[in-house]
XYZ file of C-alpha atoms in Angstrom:
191
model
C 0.000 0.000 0.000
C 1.500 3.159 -0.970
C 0.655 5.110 1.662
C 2.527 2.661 4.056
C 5.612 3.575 1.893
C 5.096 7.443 2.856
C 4.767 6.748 6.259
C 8.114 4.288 6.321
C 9.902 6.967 4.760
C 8.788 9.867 6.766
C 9.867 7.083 9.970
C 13.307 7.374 8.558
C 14.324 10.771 9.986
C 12.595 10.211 13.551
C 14.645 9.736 16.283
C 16.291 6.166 17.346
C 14.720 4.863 20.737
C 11.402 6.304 20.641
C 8.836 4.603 22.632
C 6.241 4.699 19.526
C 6.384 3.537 16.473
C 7.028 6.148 14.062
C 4.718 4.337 11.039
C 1.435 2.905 11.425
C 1.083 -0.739 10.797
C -0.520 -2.311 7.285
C -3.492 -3.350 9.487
C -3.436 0.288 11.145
C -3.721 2.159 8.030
C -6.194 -0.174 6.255
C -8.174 -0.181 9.728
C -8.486 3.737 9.370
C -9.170 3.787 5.645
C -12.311 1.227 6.337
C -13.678 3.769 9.228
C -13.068 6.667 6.952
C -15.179 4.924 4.223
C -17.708 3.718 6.620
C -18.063 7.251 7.870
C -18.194 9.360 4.935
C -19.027 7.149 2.086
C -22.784 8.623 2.107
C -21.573 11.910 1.859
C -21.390 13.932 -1.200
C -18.244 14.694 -1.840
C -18.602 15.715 -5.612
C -19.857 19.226 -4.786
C -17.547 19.842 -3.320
C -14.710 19.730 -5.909
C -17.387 20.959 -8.995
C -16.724 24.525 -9.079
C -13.200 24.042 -9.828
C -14.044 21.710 -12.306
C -16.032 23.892 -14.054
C -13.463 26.552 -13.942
C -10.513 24.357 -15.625
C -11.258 22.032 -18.674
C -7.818 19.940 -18.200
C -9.616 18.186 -14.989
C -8.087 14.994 -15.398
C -4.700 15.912 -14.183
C -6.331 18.208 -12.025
C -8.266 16.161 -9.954
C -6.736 12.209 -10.372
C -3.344 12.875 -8.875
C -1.364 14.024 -5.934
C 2.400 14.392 -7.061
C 3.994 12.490 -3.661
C 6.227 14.709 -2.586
C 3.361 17.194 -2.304
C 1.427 14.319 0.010
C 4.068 13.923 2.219
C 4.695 17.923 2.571
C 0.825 18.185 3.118
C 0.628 15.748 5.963
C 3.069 18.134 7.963
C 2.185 21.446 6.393
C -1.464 21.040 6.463
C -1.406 20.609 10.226
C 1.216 23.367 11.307
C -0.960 25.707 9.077
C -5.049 24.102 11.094
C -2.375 25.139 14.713
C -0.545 28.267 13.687
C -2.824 30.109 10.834
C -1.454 33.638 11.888
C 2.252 32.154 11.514
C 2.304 29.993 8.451
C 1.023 29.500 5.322
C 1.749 27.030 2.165
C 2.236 27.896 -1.554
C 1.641 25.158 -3.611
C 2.744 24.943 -7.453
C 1.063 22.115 -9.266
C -1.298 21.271 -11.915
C -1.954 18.213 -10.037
C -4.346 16.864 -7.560
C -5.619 20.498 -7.135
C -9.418 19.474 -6.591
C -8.290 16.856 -3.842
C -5.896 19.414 -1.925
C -8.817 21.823 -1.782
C -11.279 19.687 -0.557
C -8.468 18.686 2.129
C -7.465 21.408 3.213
C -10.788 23.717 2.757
C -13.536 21.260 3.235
C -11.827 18.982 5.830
C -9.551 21.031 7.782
C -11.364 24.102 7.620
C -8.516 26.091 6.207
C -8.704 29.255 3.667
C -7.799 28.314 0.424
C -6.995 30.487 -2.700
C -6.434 28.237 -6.015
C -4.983 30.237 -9.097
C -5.679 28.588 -12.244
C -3.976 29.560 -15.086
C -4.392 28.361 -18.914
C -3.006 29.776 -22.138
C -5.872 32.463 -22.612
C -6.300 33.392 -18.619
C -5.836 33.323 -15.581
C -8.547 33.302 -12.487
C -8.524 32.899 -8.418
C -11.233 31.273 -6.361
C -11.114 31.864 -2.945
C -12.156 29.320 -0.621
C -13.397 30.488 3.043
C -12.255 34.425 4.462
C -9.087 36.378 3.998
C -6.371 36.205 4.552
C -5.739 32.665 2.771
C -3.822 30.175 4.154
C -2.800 28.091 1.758
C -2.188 28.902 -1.911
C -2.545 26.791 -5.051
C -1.178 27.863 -8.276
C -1.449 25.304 -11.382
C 1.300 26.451 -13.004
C 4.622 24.732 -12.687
C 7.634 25.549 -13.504
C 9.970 23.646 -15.508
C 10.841 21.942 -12.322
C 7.467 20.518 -11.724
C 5.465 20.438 -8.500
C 6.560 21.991 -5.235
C 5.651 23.227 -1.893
C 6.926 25.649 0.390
C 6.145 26.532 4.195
C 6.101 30.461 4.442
C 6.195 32.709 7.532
C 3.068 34.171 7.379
C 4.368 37.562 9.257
C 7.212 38.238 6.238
C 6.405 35.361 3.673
C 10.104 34.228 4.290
C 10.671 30.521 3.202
C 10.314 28.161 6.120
C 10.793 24.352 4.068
C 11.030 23.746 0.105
C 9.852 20.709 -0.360
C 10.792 19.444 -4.355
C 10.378 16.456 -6.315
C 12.380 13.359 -5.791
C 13.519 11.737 -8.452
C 11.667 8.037 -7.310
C 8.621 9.665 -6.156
C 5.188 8.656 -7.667
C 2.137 10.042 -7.990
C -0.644 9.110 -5.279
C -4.347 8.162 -7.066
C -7.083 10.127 -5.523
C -10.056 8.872 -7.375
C -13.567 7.997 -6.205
C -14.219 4.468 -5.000
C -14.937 2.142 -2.366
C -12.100 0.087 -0.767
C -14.480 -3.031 -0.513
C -14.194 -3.021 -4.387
C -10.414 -3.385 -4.355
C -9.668 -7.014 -3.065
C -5.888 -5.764 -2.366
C -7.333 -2.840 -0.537
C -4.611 -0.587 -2.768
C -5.516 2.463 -2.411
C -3.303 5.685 -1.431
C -5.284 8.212 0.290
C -9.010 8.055 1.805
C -11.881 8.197 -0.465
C -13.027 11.856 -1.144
């Protein structure tokens, strides 16, 4: 399971000796992603990810995937930014998984979102909850490709960079049920 992977990687940099485990367990993480199902699979998700897919006609890209490095970033990011809104924010660059990190951060966390889209004859914000946002989306990347960057909110100096690896993968955030996966391999909840 993919996700696994993120969380055995992030374990590498804890501390030796702990008295936790620094990665959930298999079992643990499919565990969770069965409650999460169970709990929200009634829900309506879809509206909540329709008015930027009616604002961008490249919604493939912009709504299947979540470049990895940008996942792993977002799992520490996203949760500094929920504690500390008046000291840090995160300014996203990619064209992909946009819908998914809105709905994320915005619909789940609660946190003001402001997604730039740009295309070849415009470019348009949507704001997502009140000002001042907290986390910014643009979907353009630079010849570099996705990144993410922690910024004092104060002086917008440059906290963390996180980039690209050159082994990551991109983590599928599609619609579905884990029931109709026998494997159960799936990256992220369903949303």
């Amino acid at each position: 399971m993919a996700i696994a992977y993120y969380f055995e990687k992030q374990a590498e940099g804890a501390p030796d000796g702990g008295k936790t485990r620094a990665a959930p367990t298999l079992e643990g993480i499919r565990g969770t992603l069965q409650a999460c199902e169970d709990q929200t699979s009634a829900f309506d998700w879809r509206k909540y990810v329709t008015n930027l897919e009616l604002a961008e006609s490249n919604m493939s890209i912009m709504f299947e995937i979540i470049p990895s490095s940008i996942f792993r970033a977002l799992f520490n990011m996203l949760h500094l930014v929920q504690h500390f809104p008046e000291e840090r924010s995160v300014d996203l660059r990619t064209k992909h998984g946009v819908c998914s990190i809105k709905v994320w951060a915005h619909s789940i966390l609660g946190l003001s979102v402001s997604v730039r889209v740009n295309s070849p004859a415009r470019g348009d914000t949507y704001r997502f909850g009140p000002s001042p946002a907290t986390v910014f989306i643009d979907t353009y990347e630079r010849a570099h490709g996705p990144s993410i960057t922690m910024l004092s909110a104060s002086d917008k100096s440059k906290l963390f960079i996180n980039k690209p690896e050159r082994d990551d993968e991109n983590i599928d955030a599609t619609f579905g049920r884990l029931n109709d996966d026998p494997l159960l391999e799936v990256c992220v909840p369903t949303i």
